[in-house]
PDB file of C-alpha atoms in Angstrom:
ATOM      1  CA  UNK A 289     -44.517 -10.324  15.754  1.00 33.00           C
ATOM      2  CA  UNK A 290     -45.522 -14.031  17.229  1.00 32.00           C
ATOM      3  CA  UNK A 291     -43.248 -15.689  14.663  1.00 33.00           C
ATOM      4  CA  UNK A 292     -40.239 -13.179  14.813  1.00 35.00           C
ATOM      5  CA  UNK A 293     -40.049 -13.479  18.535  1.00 35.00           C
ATOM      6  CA  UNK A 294     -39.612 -17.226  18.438  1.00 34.00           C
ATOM      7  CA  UNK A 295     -36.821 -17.105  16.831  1.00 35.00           C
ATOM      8  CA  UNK A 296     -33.733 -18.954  18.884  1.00 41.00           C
ATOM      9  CA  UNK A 297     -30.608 -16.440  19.566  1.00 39.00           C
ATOM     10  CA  UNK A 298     -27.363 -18.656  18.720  1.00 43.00           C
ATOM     11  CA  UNK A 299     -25.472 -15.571  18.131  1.00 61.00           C
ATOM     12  CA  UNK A 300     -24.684 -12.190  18.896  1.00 83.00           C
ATOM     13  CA  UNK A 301     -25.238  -9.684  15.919  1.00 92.00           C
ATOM     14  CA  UNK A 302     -21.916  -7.720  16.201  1.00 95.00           C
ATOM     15  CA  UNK A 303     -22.433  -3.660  16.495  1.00 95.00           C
ATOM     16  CA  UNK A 304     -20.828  -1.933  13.416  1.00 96.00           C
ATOM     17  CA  UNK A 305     -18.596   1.264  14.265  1.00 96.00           C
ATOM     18  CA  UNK A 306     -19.637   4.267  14.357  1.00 94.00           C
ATOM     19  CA  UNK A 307     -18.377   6.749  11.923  1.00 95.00           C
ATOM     20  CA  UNK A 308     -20.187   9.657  12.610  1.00 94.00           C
ATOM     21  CA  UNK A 309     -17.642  11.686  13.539  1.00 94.00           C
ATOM     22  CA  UNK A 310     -15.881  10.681  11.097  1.00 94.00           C
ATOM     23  CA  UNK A 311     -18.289  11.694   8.397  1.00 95.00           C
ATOM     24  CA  UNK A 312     -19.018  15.430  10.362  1.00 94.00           C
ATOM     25  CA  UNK A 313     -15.311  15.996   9.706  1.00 94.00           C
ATOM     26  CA  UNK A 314     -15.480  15.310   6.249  1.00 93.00           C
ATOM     27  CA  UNK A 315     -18.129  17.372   5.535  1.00 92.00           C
ATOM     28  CA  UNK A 316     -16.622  20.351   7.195  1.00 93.00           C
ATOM     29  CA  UNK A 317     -14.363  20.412   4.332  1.00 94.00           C
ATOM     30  CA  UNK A 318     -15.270  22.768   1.313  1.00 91.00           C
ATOM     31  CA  UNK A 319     -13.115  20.318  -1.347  1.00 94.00           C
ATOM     32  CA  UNK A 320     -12.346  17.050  -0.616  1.00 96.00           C
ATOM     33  CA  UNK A 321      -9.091  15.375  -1.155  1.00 97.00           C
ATOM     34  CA  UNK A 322      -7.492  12.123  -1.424  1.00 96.00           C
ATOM     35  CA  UNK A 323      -5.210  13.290   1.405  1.00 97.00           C
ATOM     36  CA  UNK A 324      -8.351  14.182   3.385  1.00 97.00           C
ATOM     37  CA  UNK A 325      -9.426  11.007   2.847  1.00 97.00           C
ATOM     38  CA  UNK A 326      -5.915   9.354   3.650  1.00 95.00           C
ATOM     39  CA  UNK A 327      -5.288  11.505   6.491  1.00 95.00           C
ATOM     40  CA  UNK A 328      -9.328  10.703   8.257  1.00 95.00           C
ATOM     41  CA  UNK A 329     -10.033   7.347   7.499  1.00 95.00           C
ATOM     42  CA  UNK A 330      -5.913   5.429   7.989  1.00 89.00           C
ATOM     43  CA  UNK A 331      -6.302   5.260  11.639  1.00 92.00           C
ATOM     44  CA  UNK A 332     -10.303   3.259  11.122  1.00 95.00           C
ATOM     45  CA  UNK A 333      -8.496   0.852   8.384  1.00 96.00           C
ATOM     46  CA  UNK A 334      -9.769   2.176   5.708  1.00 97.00           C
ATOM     47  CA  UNK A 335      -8.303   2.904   2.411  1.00 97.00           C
ATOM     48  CA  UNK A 336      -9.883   4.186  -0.798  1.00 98.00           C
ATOM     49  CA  UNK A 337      -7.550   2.629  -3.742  1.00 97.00           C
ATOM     50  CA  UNK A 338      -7.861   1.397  -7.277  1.00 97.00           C
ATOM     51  CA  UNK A 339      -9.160  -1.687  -8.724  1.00 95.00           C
ATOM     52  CA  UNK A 340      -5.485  -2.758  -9.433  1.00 95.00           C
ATOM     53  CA  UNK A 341      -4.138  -1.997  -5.792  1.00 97.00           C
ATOM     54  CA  UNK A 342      -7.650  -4.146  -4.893  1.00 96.00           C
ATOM     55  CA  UNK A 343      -6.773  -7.353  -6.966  1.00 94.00           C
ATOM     56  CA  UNK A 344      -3.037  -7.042  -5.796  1.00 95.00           C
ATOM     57  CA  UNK A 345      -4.268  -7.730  -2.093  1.00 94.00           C
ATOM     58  CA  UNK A 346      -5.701 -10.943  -2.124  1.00 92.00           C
ATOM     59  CA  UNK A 347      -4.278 -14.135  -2.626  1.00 89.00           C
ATOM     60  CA  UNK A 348      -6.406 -16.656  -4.655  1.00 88.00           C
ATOM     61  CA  UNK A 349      -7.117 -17.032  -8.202  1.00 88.00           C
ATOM     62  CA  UNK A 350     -10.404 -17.093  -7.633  1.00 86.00           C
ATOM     63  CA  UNK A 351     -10.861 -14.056  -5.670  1.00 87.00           C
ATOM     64  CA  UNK A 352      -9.299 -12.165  -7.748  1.00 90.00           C
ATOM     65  CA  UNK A 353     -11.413 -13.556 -11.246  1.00 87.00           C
ATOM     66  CA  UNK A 354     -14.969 -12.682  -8.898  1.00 85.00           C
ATOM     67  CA  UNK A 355     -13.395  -8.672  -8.401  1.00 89.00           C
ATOM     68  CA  UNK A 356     -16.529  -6.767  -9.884  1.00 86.00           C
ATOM     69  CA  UNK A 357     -14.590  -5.558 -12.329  1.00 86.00           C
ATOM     70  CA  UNK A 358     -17.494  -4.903 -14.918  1.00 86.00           C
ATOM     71  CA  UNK A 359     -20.205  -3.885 -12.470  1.00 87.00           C
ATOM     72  CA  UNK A 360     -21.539  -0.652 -12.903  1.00 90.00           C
ATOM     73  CA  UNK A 361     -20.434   1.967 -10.516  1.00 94.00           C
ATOM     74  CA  UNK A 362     -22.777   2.036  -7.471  1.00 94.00           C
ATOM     75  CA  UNK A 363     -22.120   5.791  -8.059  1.00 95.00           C
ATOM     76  CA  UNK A 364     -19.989   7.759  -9.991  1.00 95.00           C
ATOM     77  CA  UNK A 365     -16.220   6.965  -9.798  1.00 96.00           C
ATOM     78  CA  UNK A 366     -17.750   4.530  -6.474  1.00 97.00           C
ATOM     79  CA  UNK A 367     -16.919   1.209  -7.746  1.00 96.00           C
ATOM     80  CA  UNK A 368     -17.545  -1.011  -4.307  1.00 95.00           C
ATOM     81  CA  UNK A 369     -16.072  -1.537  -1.073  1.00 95.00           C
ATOM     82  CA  UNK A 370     -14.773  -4.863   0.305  1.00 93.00           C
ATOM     83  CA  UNK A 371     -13.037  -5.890   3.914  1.00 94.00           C
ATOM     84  CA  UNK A 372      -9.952  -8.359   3.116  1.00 93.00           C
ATOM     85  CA  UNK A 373      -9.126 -10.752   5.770  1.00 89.00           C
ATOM     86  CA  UNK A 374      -5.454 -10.775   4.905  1.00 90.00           C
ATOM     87  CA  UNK A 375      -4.871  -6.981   5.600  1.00 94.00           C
ATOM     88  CA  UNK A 376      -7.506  -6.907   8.125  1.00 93.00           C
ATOM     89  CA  UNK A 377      -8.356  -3.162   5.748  1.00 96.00           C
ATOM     90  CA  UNK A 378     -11.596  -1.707   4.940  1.00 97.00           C
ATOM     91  CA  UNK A 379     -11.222  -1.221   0.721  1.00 97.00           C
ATOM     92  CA  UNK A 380     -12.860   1.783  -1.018  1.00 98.00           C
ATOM     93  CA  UNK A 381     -12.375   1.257  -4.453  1.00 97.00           C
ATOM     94  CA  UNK A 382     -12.937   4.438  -6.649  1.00 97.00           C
ATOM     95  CA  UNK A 383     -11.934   5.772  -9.781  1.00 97.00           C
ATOM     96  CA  UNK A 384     -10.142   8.672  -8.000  1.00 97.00           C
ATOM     97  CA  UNK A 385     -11.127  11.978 -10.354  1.00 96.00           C
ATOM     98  CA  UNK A 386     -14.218  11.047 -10.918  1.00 97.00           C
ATOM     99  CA  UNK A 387     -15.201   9.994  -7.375  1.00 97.00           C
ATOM    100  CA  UNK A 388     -13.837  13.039  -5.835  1.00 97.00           C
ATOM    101  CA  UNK A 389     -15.898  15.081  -8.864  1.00 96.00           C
ATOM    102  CA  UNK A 390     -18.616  13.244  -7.837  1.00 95.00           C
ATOM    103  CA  UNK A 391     -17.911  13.915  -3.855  1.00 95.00           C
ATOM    104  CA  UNK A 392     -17.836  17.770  -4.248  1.00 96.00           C
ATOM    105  CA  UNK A 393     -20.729  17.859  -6.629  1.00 95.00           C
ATOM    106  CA  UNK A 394     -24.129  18.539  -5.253  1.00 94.00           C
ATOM    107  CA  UNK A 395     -24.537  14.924  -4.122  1.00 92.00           C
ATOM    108  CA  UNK A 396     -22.135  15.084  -1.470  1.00 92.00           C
ATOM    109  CA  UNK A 397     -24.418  14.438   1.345  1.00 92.00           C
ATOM    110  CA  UNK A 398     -26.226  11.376  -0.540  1.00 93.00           C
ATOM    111  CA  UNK A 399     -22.394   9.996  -1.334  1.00 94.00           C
ATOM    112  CA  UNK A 400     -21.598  10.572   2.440  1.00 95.00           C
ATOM    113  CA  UNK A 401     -24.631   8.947   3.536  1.00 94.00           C
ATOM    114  CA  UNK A 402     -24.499   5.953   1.223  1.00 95.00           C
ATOM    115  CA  UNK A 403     -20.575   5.559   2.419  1.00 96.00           C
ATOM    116  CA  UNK A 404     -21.039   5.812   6.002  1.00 96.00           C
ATOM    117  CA  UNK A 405     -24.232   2.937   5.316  1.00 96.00           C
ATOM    118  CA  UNK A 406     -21.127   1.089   2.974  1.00 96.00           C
ATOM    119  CA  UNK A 407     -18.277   0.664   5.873  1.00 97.00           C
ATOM    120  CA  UNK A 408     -20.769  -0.130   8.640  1.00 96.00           C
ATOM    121  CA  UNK A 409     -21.611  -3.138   6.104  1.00 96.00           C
ATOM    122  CA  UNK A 410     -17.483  -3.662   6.205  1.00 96.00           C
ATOM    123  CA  UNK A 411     -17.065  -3.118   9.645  1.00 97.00           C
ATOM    124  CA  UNK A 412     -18.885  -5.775  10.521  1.00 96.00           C
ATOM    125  CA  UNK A 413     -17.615  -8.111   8.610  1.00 94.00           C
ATOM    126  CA  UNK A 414     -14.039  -6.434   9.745  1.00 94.00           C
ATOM    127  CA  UNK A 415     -15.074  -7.606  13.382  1.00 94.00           C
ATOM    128  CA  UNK A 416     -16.245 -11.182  12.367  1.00 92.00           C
ATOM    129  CA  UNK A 417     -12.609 -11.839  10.754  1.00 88.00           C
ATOM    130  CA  UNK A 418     -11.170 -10.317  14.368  1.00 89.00           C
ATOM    131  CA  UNK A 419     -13.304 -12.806  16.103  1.00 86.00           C
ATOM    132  CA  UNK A 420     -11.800 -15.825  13.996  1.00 77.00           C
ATOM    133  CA  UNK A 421      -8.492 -15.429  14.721  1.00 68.00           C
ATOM    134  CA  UNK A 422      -6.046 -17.493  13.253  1.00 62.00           C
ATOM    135  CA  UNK A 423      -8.779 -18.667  10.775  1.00 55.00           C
ATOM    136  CA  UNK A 424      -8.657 -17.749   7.193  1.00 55.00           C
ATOM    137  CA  UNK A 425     -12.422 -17.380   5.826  1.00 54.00           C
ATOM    138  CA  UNK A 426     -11.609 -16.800   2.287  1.00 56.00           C
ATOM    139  CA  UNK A 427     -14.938 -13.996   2.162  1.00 57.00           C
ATOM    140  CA  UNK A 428     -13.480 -12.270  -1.113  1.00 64.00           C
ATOM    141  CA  UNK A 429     -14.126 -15.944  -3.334  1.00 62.00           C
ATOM    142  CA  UNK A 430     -17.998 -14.740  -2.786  1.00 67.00           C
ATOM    143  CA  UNK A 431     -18.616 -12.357  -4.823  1.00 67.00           C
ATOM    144  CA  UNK A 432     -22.218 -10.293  -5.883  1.00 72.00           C
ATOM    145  CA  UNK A 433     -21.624 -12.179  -9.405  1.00 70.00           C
ATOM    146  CA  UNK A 434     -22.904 -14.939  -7.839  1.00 75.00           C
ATOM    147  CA  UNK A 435     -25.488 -13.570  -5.935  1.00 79.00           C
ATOM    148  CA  UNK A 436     -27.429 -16.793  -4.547  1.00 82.00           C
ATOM    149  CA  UNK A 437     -23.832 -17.496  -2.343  1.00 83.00           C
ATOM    150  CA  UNK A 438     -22.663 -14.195  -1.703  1.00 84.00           C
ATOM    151  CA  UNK A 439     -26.513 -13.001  -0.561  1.00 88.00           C
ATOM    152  CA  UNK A 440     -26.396 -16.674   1.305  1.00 88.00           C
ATOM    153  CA  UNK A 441     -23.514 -16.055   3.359  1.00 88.00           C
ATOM    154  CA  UNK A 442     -23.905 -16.091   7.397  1.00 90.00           C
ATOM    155  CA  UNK A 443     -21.454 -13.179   7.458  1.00 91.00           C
ATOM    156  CA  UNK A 444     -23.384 -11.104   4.425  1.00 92.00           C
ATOM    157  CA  UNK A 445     -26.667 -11.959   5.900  1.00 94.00           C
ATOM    158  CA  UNK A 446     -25.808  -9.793   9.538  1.00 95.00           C
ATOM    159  CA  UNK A 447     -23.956  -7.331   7.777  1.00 96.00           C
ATOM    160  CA  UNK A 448     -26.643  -6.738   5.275  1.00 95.00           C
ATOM    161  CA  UNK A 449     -29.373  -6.609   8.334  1.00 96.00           C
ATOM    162  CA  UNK A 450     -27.728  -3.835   9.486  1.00 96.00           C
ATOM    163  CA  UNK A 451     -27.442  -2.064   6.144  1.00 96.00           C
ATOM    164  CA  UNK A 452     -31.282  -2.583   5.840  1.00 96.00           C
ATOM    165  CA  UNK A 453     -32.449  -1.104   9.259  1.00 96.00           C
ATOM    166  CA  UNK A 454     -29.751   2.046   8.121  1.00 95.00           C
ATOM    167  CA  UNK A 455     -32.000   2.529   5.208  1.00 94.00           C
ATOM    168  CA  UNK A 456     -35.040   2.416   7.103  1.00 94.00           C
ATOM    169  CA  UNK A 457     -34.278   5.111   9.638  1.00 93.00           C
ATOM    170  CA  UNK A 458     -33.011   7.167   6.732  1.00 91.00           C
ATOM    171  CA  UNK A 459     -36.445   6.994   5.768  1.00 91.00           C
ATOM    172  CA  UNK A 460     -37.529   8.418   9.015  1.00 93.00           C
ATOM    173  CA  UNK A 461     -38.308   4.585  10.049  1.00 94.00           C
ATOM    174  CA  UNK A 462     -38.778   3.508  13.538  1.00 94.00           C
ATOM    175  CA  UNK A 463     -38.224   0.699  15.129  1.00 94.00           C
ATOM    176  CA  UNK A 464     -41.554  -0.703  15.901  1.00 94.00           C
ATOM    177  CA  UNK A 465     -42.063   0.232  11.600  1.00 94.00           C
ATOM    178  CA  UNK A 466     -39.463  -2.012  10.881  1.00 94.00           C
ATOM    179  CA  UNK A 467     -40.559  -4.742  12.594  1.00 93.00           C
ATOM    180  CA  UNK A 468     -43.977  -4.425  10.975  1.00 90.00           C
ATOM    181  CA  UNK A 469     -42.268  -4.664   8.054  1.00 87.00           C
ATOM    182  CA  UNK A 470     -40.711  -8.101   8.389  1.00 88.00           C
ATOM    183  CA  UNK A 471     -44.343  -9.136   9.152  1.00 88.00           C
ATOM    184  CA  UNK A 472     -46.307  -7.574   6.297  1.00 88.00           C
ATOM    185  CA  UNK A 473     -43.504  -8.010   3.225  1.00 84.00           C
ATOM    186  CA  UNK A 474     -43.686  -4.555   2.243  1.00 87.00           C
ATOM    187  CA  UNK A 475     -40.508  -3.156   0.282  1.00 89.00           C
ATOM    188  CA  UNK A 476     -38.815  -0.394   1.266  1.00 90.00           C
ATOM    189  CA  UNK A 477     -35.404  -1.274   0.304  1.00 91.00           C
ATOM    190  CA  UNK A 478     -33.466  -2.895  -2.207  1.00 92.00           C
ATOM    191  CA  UNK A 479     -31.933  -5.523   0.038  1.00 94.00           C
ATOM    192  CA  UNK A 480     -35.489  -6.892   0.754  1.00 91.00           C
ATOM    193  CA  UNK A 481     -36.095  -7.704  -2.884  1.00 89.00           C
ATOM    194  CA  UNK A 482     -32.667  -9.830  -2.836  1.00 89.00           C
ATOM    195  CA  UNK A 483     -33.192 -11.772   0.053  1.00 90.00           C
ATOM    196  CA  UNK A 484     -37.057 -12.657  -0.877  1.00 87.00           C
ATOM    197  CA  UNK A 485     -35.526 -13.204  -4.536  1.00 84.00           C
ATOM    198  CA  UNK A 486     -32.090 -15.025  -4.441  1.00 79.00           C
ATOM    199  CA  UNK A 487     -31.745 -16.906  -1.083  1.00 84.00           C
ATOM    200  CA  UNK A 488     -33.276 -19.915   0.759  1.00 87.00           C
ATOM    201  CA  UNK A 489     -35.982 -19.757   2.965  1.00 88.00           C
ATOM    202  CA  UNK A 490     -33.483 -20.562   5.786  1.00 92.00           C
ATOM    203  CA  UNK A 491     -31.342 -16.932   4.678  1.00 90.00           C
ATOM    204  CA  UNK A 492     -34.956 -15.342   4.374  1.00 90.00           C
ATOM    205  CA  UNK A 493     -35.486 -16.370   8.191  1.00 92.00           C
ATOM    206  CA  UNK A 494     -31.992 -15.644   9.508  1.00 94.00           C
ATOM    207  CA  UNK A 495     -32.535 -12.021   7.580  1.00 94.00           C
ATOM    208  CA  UNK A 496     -35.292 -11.448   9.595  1.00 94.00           C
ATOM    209  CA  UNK A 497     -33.759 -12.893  13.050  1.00 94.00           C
ATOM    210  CA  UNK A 498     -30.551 -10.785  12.382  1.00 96.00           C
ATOM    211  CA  UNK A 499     -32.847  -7.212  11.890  1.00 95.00           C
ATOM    212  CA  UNK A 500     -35.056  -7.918  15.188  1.00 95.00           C
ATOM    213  CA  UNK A 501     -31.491  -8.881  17.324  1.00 95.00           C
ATOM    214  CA  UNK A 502     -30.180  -5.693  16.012  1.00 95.00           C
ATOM    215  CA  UNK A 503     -33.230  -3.754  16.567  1.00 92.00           C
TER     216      UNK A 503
END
């Protein structure tokens, strides 16, 4: 861990929220709702909407041309989930029948568990806005269509550190197996791939800082 270790802390990595609760409540319920979904998630600032109510929230041309609009679903009815700095929200953005088909079909514990891993990503990046304030950091005109700046970004980079040690310890993970990891290269997750793929050795190292800080 010699290498890992040296690296100089600048910054904090900020702590995403916790939404367990959140998530036990929801799965106490035998069909899921869009009011359930209203009526749990409002008060965290999070709203699941449609691409159209997406693109009518943001304020730049080129934010909205780089909305995923033709990405395939990251499951079905899930199209992808976005914080926006001008609403300070959390955005969910679903085809609604199909997602909630999809939610009270036998994968609702992998679609719980892959959205509770989705708005920690966004409440992170929720915080970093909070910690800006007054300052507009127009986050939304990166997009995952252009992968080499959106993977790049300081604020992806922490958020996505995060997202990769939630996948590890879903894979019964522990600490000290993640940090082994970051020495050895091997590939557990998909996020892993993109950073040793599509960003500069610099995003590579920060990666790799951000995971030990959080860990």
């Amino acid at each position: 861990m010699r290498h890992i270790i040296s690296y100089k802390v600048f910054e904090g990595v900020i702590k995403a929220y916790d939404f367990t609760e959140t998530f036990d409540e929801l799965k106490s319920i035998k069909d899921i709702t869009l009011e359930d979904l209203d009526r749990i998630f409002n008060h965290l600032d999070v709203e699941f909407v449609d691409i159209d109510y997406f693109k009518s929230k943001l304020q730049t041309q080129k934010e909205i041309e780089l909305v995923p609009v033709n990405m395939p679903h990251i499951r079905p009815g899930l199209r992808f989930a976005a914080h926006n700095i001008y609403t300070n929200k959390m955005y969910v953005c679903i085809e609604a029948d199909k997602f909630l088909e999809t939610l009270n079909s036998p994968l609702r514990t992998e679609i719980l568990d892959l959205l509770d891993e989705i708005l920690r990503h966004e409440s992170i990046h929720k915080q970093q806005g909070e910690k800006r304030p007054g300052v507009i950091i127009r986050n939304l005109e990166n997009s995952p269509m252009k992968p080499k700046e959106y993977f790049g970004s300081t604020d992806e980079i922490m958020a996505y550190a995060d997202s990769f040690i939630t996948q590890c310890r879903k894979r019964g993970l522990s600490n000290e197996d993640i940090k082994n990891m970051l020495v050895s290269g091997k590939k557990v997750s998909w996020i892993q791939d993109v950073y040793s793929r599509f960003t500069s050795p610099q995003s590579q190292k920060r990666f790799k800082k951000y995971v030990y800080q959080y860990l």
